[in-house]
Amino acid sequence: MGNGVAQASVRGWSFLQHGGEAVLKQPRETKLEENTMNKVRFVVATSLVAFALAAVVPASAANLIEPGYGTSVYLTHSVSSESVTSFDWSLSGATTYYQTSTSSYNFGGLFTWINDVQSTAVAGNADYSGASVVRIDDNIYYNTSSTGYKIWKHDPSIGATGATQVSMAPNWGLFRRKAGEMFITGTPNFSSPNEVFRAALTTAGNFESPPVSLGTTIGSSGPLAFDTLGNMFYAPGYGDKSIYRYTAADVNNSVADPTNTPLPSPAERLWWDYSSSFSNSSGATGLAVDDIGNLYITLTDFSSPSFLVKASANGTSGFANYHTILSSTRGLGDVRLRDGSIYLAEGNEILQVVPEPQTVSLVLLGGAALLWFRHRRHGSF
């Protein structure tokens, strides 16, 4: 850096770097003010995860809490000192793409996982790692930062490694709602609250124009997700232990006219305040919604265990209850749902969480036993 100073954000926590020294600052997301120093943003996908996993242990530290689930390791990254920050699948589902962060929070690379074989799609570099890997249409997008914000596009169809930078718009996380568009969380100024942005994409997967802000939220930037009806859930990464729900109409109105109908204020859209249930949590690191409206959230802290939590809605789409599926002493990163399983980043691995086969077997055995009893009672055997 020209002045030797850079600000970095690790899922909500800020670091002021002077040469090789890093000083933990007051939690606040990204970017130094332009009138004081260069625009330098450290968008680290590891956020709480990268910092909490600075000393990664090779074996999974997940501890199942909710009965009826089982865990297995879906993939293990070859460098145990790096953390998987985010991941997604190709359009066909045959290839897993994931990004890693080094122990110094640098971009470890974008990797593919095909038939249990790891390959490099984009080599690591001195950029800081970002918070997202997301597939939109045929392309894989991820983010990094150095002396500015960077959003990259990797095109799997060309059969080559590498990526093209498509934007320098402020960003923390990148998200998919539907084809041809990208949603982004981030803040354009050091002292500003998080904003939700939307960018329309061309058929080639590039930005049609700079992303447009749909409105501000609260706390540091964090993950968001959409349900099948288009409702949007948002969870701050730090500074507010709450989850907010914006209706599909809220989102569509802000897309149509962000100036006159921005997203409603967070106070109007509070869905769940989890501060009393998870008082030690620093914030959300991943968020996903299943087909029937259940939320799956990864909550991470620096010194306390991290949790994978399932939150359910009531009949009117309000918060009903929650269940803690598992905890981990390594911290948890992004979470995604696929083919009835929950996948989440934990250290240098991606875990797969599924219903226990024993649970299914017991249900089948119970049905078989009942059938046998009925036949026996009626003299069929």
Coordinates of C-alpha atoms in Angstrom, one line a residue:
M1 CA 0.0 0.0 0.0
G2 CA 1.2 3.5 -0.7
N3 CA 0.9 4.6 2.9
G4 CA 1.4 1.2 4.4
V5 CA -2.0 1.2 6.0
A6 CA -4.9 -1.0 5.2
Q7 CA -8.2 -1.8 6.9
A8 CA -9.5 -5.3 6.9
S9 CA -12.7 -6.9 7.9
V10 CA -13.1 -10.4 9.2
R11 CA -16.8 -11.1 9.2
G12 CA -17.5 -7.9 11.1
W13 CA -14.3 -7.4 13.0
S14 CA -11.9 -4.8 11.7
F15 CA -8.2 -4.9 11.6
L16 CA -5.9 -1.9 11.0
Q17 CA -2.7 -3.1 9.5
H18 CA 0.5 -1.1 9.7
G19 CA 3.1 -2.9 7.7
G20 CA 3.2 -6.4 9.2
E21 CA 1.3 -5.5 12.4
A22 CA -2.4 -6.1 12.8
V23 CA -4.3 -4.2 15.5
L24 CA -7.9 -5.4 16.4
K25 CA -10.2 -2.4 16.2
Q26 CA -13.8 -1.6 17.1
P27 CA -16.0 -4.0 15.1
R28 CA -17.1 -2.3 11.9
E29 CA -17.2 -3.4 8.4
T30 CA -14.9 -2.5 5.5
K31 CA -13.3 0.5 3.8
L32 CA -11.4 3.4 5.1
E33 CA -12.7 6.9 4.5
E34 CA -11.4 8.4 1.3
N35 CA -10.3 11.7 2.9
T36 CA -7.9 9.9 5.3
M37 CA -6.4 7.0 3.3
N38 CA -6.6 4.9 0.2
K39 CA -9.8 3.0 -0.5
V40 CA -8.7 -0.4 0.9
R41 CA -11.2 -3.1 1.7
F42 CA -10.6 -6.4 3.3
V43 CA -13.6 -8.5 2.5
V44 CA -12.7 -11.8 4.1
A45 CA -15.1 -14.7 3.6
T46 CA -13.8 -16.2 6.7
S47 CA -15.1 -13.2 8.6
L48 CA -15.5 -14.6 12.1
V49 CA -14.6 -18.0 10.6
A50 CA -11.2 -17.0 9.3
F51 CA -10.2 -15.3 12.6
A52 CA -11.6 -18.0 14.8
L53 CA -10.0 -20.7 12.6
A54 CA -6.5 -19.1 12.5
A55 CA -5.3 -22.3 14.2
V56 CA -7.2 -25.0 12.3
V57 CA -7.1 -28.6 13.5
P58 CA -7.3 -31.3 10.9
A59 CA -10.2 -33.4 12.3
S60 CA -13.8 -32.2 12.4
A61 CA -14.7 -30.8 15.8
A62 CA -18.5 -30.9 15.2
N63 CA -20.6 -32.1 18.0
L64 CA -24.2 -33.2 17.2
I65 CA -26.8 -31.8 19.6
E66 CA -30.2 -32.4 17.9
P67 CA -31.2 -36.1 17.7
G68 CA -31.9 -37.6 14.3
Y69 CA -29.0 -36.2 12.4
G70 CA -25.7 -37.6 11.2
T71 CA -22.6 -35.9 9.9
S72 CA -19.9 -36.9 7.4
V73 CA -17.0 -35.1 5.8
Y74 CA -18.0 -34.1 2.2
L75 CA -14.6 -32.8 1.3
T76 CA -11.3 -32.0 2.9
H77 CA -9.1 -29.3 1.5
S78 CA -5.5 -30.4 1.1
V79 CA -4.0 -27.5 3.1
S80 CA -5.0 -28.0 6.7
S81 CA -4.0 -24.5 7.7
E82 CA -6.5 -22.9 5.3
S83 CA -10.2 -22.4 5.9
V84 CA -13.0 -23.1 3.5
T85 CA -15.0 -19.8 3.5
S86 CA -17.8 -20.4 0.9
F87 CA -18.8 -22.9 -1.7
D88 CA -21.4 -23.7 -4.3
W89 CA -22.1 -26.2 -7.1
S90 CA -21.9 -26.0 -10.9
L91 CA -25.2 -25.8 -12.8
S92 CA -25.1 -29.6 -13.4
G93 CA -24.2 -30.2 -9.7
A94 CA -21.2 -32.4 -10.7
T95 CA -18.6 -29.9 -9.6
T96 CA -18.2 -28.3 -6.2
Y97 CA -16.4 -24.9 -6.2
Y98 CA -15.0 -23.5 -3.0
Q99 CA -12.8 -20.6 -1.8
T100 CA -10.2 -20.8 1.0
S101 CA -8.6 -18.3 3.3
T102 CA -5.0 -18.7 4.5
S103 CA -4.1 -18.2 8.2
S104 CA -3.1 -14.6 7.2
Y105 CA -6.6 -14.1 5.7
N106 CA -5.2 -14.0 2.1
F107 CA -7.0 -15.6 -0.8
G108 CA -6.0 -19.2 -0.8
G109 CA -7.6 -19.9 -4.2
L110 CA -10.7 -21.1 -5.9
F111 CA -10.8 -24.9 -6.1
T112 CA -13.0 -27.6 -7.7
W113 CA -13.9 -30.9 -6.2
I114 CA -15.0 -33.6 -8.7
N115 CA -15.3 -37.3 -7.8
D116 CA -13.2 -36.7 -4.6
V117 CA -10.4 -35.0 -6.6
Q118 CA -9.3 -31.5 -5.8
S119 CA -8.1 -29.2 -8.6
T120 CA -7.2 -25.5 -8.7
A121 CA -9.5 -23.2 -10.8
V122 CA -7.9 -19.9 -9.7
A123 CA -4.5 -19.8 -7.9
G124 CA -4.2 -18.0 -4.6
N125 CA -2.6 -14.6 -4.4
A126 CA -2.0 -11.7 -2.0
D127 CA -5.5 -10.4 -2.1
Y128 CA -7.6 -10.9 1.0
S129 CA -10.1 -13.7 0.8
G130 CA -13.8 -12.8 0.3
A131 CA -17.0 -14.1 1.9
S132 CA -18.7 -15.7 -1.1
V133 CA -18.7 -18.3 -3.8
V134 CA -22.0 -18.4 -5.7
R135 CA -23.2 -19.8 -9.0
I136 CA -25.5 -17.6 -11.0
D137 CA -26.6 -19.1 -14.3
D138 CA -23.6 -20.8 -15.8
N139 CA -20.9 -18.8 -14.0
I140 CA -19.2 -19.0 -10.7
Y141 CA -18.6 -15.7 -8.8
Y142 CA -16.4 -15.0 -5.8
N143 CA -15.0 -11.9 -4.1
T144 CA -11.6 -10.7 -2.9
S145 CA -10.1 -7.4 -2.0
S146 CA -6.7 -5.5 -1.8
T147 CA -6.7 -1.8 -2.6
G148 CA -10.4 -2.0 -3.5
Y149 CA -13.4 -4.3 -3.8
K150 CA -13.2 -7.1 -6.3
I151 CA -15.9 -9.3 -7.7
W152 CA -14.7 -12.1 -10.0
K153 CA -16.4 -14.3 -12.6
H154 CA -15.1 -17.8 -13.4
D155 CA -16.6 -19.3 -16.6
P156 CA -16.5 -23.1 -16.4
S157 CA -17.7 -23.5 -20.0
I158 CA -14.5 -22.3 -21.5
G159 CA -12.6 -25.2 -19.9
A160 CA -9.8 -23.1 -18.6
T161 CA -8.5 -21.8 -15.2
G162 CA -8.6 -18.2 -14.1
A163 CA -11.2 -15.5 -13.6
T164 CA -12.3 -12.1 -15.0
Q165 CA -12.9 -9.2 -12.7
V166 CA -16.4 -7.9 -13.4
S167 CA -16.9 -5.2 -10.7
M168 CA -15.2 -3.1 -8.0
A169 CA -18.5 -2.3 -6.4
P170 CA -18.6 -2.3 -2.5
N171 CA -19.3 -5.9 -1.4
W172 CA -19.1 -8.3 1.5
G173 CA -21.3 -11.2 0.3
L174 CA -22.7 -12.2 -3.1
F175 CA -26.1 -14.0 -3.4
R176 CA -28.4 -15.6 -5.9
R177 CA -32.2 -14.9 -6.2
K178 CA -32.9 -15.8 -9.8
A179 CA -31.3 -15.9 -13.2
G180 CA -29.7 -12.8 -14.5
E181 CA -29.2 -10.9 -11.3
M182 CA -26.9 -10.8 -8.2
F183 CA -27.7 -9.5 -4.7
I184 CA -24.9 -8.0 -2.7
T185 CA -24.4 -7.0 0.9
G186 CA -21.7 -4.4 1.8
T187 CA -21.1 -0.9 2.8
P188 CA -19.6 1.9 0.6
N189 CA -18.1 3.8 3.6
F190 CA -16.2 2.8 6.7
S191 CA -18.7 4.3 9.1
S192 CA -21.9 3.4 7.2
P193 CA -24.4 0.6 8.0
N194 CA -24.8 -2.3 5.7
E195 CA -26.7 -1.9 2.5
V196 CA -28.4 -4.5 0.2
F197 CA -27.5 -4.0 -3.5
R198 CA -28.8 -5.6 -6.7
A199 CA -27.0 -5.9 -10.0
A200 CA -28.5 -7.0 -13.3
L201 CA -26.3 -9.4 -15.3
T202 CA -25.8 -9.6 -19.1
T203 CA -26.2 -12.9 -21.0
A204 CA -22.4 -13.1 -20.7
G205 CA -22.5 -12.8 -17.0
N206 CA -21.1 -9.3 -16.7
F207 CA -22.7 -6.4 -14.8
E208 CA -25.1 -4.3 -17.0
S209 CA -24.4 -1.3 -14.8
P210 CA -23.1 -0.6 -11.3
P211 CA -25.1 -2.3 -8.5
V212 CA -28.0 -0.3 -7.1
S213 CA -28.6 0.1 -3.4
L214 CA -32.1 -1.2 -2.3
G215 CA -31.8 0.2 1.2
T216 CA -29.8 0.0 4.5
T217 CA -30.1 -2.6 7.2
I218 CA -28.4 -2.7 10.7
G219 CA -25.2 -4.0 12.0
S220 CA -22.2 -5.1 10.0
S221 CA -22.7 -6.8 6.6
G222 CA -23.8 -10.5 6.8
P223 CA -25.5 -13.2 4.8
L224 CA -28.9 -13.1 3.2
A225 CA -31.1 -15.8 1.5
F226 CA -34.4 -16.1 -0.3
D227 CA -37.2 -18.6 0.2
T228 CA -39.2 -20.1 -2.6
L229 CA -41.8 -17.3 -2.5
G230 CA -39.1 -14.6 -2.9
N231 CA -39.1 -13.4 0.7
M232 CA -35.6 -12.3 1.8
F233 CA -34.0 -13.1 5.1
Y234 CA -31.0 -11.1 6.3
A235 CA -28.7 -11.8 9.3
P236 CA -26.0 -9.2 10.3
G237 CA -22.5 -10.5 10.6
Y238 CA -21.8 -8.5 13.8
G239 CA -23.3 -5.9 16.0
D240 CA -26.9 -7.2 16.0
K241 CA -28.0 -10.7 17.0
S242 CA -31.2 -10.7 15.0
I243 CA -32.6 -12.0 11.7
Y244 CA -34.8 -9.9 9.5
R245 CA -37.5 -10.9 7.0
Y246 CA -38.4 -8.8 4.1
T247 CA -41.5 -9.8 2.0
A248 CA -41.2 -10.5 -1.7
A249 CA -43.2 -7.3 -2.2
D250 CA -40.7 -5.4 -0.2
V251 CA -37.9 -6.7 -2.4
N252 CA -39.7 -6.2 -5.7
N253 CA -40.8 -2.7 -4.8
S254 CA -37.2 -1.7 -3.9
V255 CA -35.9 -3.2 -7.2
A256 CA -38.6 -1.3 -9.2
D257 CA -38.0 2.1 -7.5
P258 CA -35.2 2.1 -4.9
T259 CA -35.4 5.8 -4.5
N260 CA -39.0 6.1 -3.5
T261 CA -39.7 2.6 -2.1
P262 CA -36.4 1.3 -0.5
L263 CA -36.4 -1.7 1.8
P264 CA -38.4 -0.9 5.0
S265 CA -36.5 -0.1 8.1
P266 CA -35.1 -3.1 10.0
A267 CA -37.3 -2.3 13.0
E268 CA -40.4 -3.1 10.9
R269 CA -39.0 -6.4 9.7
L270 CA -37.5 -8.0 12.7
W271 CA -38.1 -11.8 12.5
W272 CA -36.0 -13.3 15.4
D273 CA -33.9 -11.7 18.1
Y274 CA -31.6 -14.6 19.1
S275 CA -29.5 -12.5 21.6
S276 CA -30.8 -14.3 24.7
S277 CA -30.6 -17.8 23.1
F278 CA -27.0 -17.3 21.8
S279 CA -25.6 -14.5 23.9
N280 CA -22.0 -15.4 23.1
S281 CA -22.5 -15.4 19.3
S282 CA -20.7 -12.7 17.4
G283 CA -23.0 -12.9 14.4
A284 CA -24.2 -15.0 11.4
T285 CA -21.7 -16.4 8.9
G286 CA -24.1 -18.3 6.7
L287 CA -27.8 -18.5 5.9
A288 CA -30.0 -20.8 3.9
V289 CA -33.8 -21.4 3.5
D290 CA -35.4 -24.8 2.6
D291 CA -38.4 -25.4 0.5
I292 CA -40.9 -25.2 3.4
G293 CA -39.4 -22.0 4.9
N294 CA -37.0 -23.3 7.6
L295 CA -33.9 -21.3 8.1
Y296 CA -30.4 -22.8 8.6
I297 CA -28.0 -20.4 10.2
T298 CA -24.3 -20.7 11.2
L299 CA -23.5 -18.5 14.2
T300 CA -19.8 -18.1 15.0
D301 CA -17.9 -16.7 17.9
F302 CA -14.1 -16.2 18.6
S303 CA -13.8 -18.0 21.8
S304 CA -17.1 -19.9 22.3
P305 CA -18.4 -22.8 20.3
S306 CA -20.2 -22.0 17.0
F307 CA -23.6 -23.4 16.2
L308 CA -25.6 -24.6 13.2
V309 CA -29.2 -23.6 14.0
K310 CA -32.5 -24.5 12.4
A311 CA -35.2 -21.8 12.9
S312 CA -38.8 -22.5 11.9
A313 CA -41.7 -20.2 11.0
N314 CA -45.3 -20.4 12.2
G315 CA -48.4 -20.3 10.1
T316 CA -48.2 -16.6 9.5
S317 CA -44.5 -16.7 8.5
G318 CA -43.4 -15.3 11.9
F319 CA -40.7 -17.0 14.0
A320 CA -41.9 -20.1 15.8
N321 CA -39.0 -22.0 17.3
Y322 CA -35.4 -23.1 16.8
H323 CA -33.3 -26.2 17.3
T324 CA -29.5 -26.4 17.6
I325 CA -28.3 -29.1 15.2
L326 CA -24.6 -29.1 16.1
S327 CA -21.8 -27.1 17.6
S328 CA -18.2 -26.7 16.7
T329 CA -15.0 -25.5 18.4
R330 CA -13.5 -24.6 15.0
G331 CA -16.1 -22.0 13.9
L332 CA -18.5 -22.5 11.1
G333 CA -18.7 -20.7 7.7
D334 CA -21.2 -20.7 4.8
V335 CA -24.1 -23.1 4.8
R336 CA -26.0 -24.5 1.8
L337 CA -28.8 -26.9 1.1
R338 CA -28.8 -29.6 -1.6
D339 CA -30.7 -32.8 -2.2
G340 CA -32.1 -33.0 1.3
S341 CA -28.8 -32.5 3.0
I342 CA -27.2 -29.5 4.8
Y343 CA -23.7 -28.6 3.9
L344 CA -21.5 -26.2 5.9
A345 CA -17.9 -25.0 6.0
E346 CA -15.9 -26.0 9.1
G347 CA -12.2 -25.4 9.1
N348 CA -10.6 -26.9 6.0
E349 CA -13.6 -29.1 5.4
I350 CA -17.1 -29.1 4.2
L351 CA -19.5 -31.2 6.3
Q352 CA -22.6 -32.9 5.1
V353 CA -25.4 -33.1 7.7
V354 CA -28.2 -35.6 6.9
P355 CA -31.0 -37.4 8.8
E356 CA -29.6 -40.5 10.6
P357 CA -30.1 -43.7 8.6
Q358 CA -31.1 -45.3 12.0
T359 CA -34.0 -42.9 12.3
V360 CA -35.3 -43.9 8.9
S361 CA -34.7 -47.6 9.7
L362 CA -36.7 -47.3 12.9
V363 CA -39.6 -45.7 11.1
L364 CA -39.5 -48.5 8.5
L365 CA -39.2 -51.2 11.2
G366 CA -42.1 -49.7 13.1
G367 CA -44.2 -49.8 10.0
A368 CA -43.2 -53.4 9.3
A369 CA -43.9 -54.4 12.9
L370 CA -47.4 -52.9 12.8
L371 CA -48.1 -54.6 9.5
W372 CA -46.9 -58.0 10.9
F373 CA -49.1 -57.5 14.0
R374 CA -52.2 -56.7 11.9
H375 CA -51.6 -59.7 9.6
R376 CA -51.0 -62.0 12.6
R377 CA -54.2 -60.6 14.3
H378 CA -56.3 -61.4 11.2
G379 CA -54.7 -64.8 10.7
S380 CA -52.8 -64.0 7.5
F381 CA -49.6 -65.7 8.8

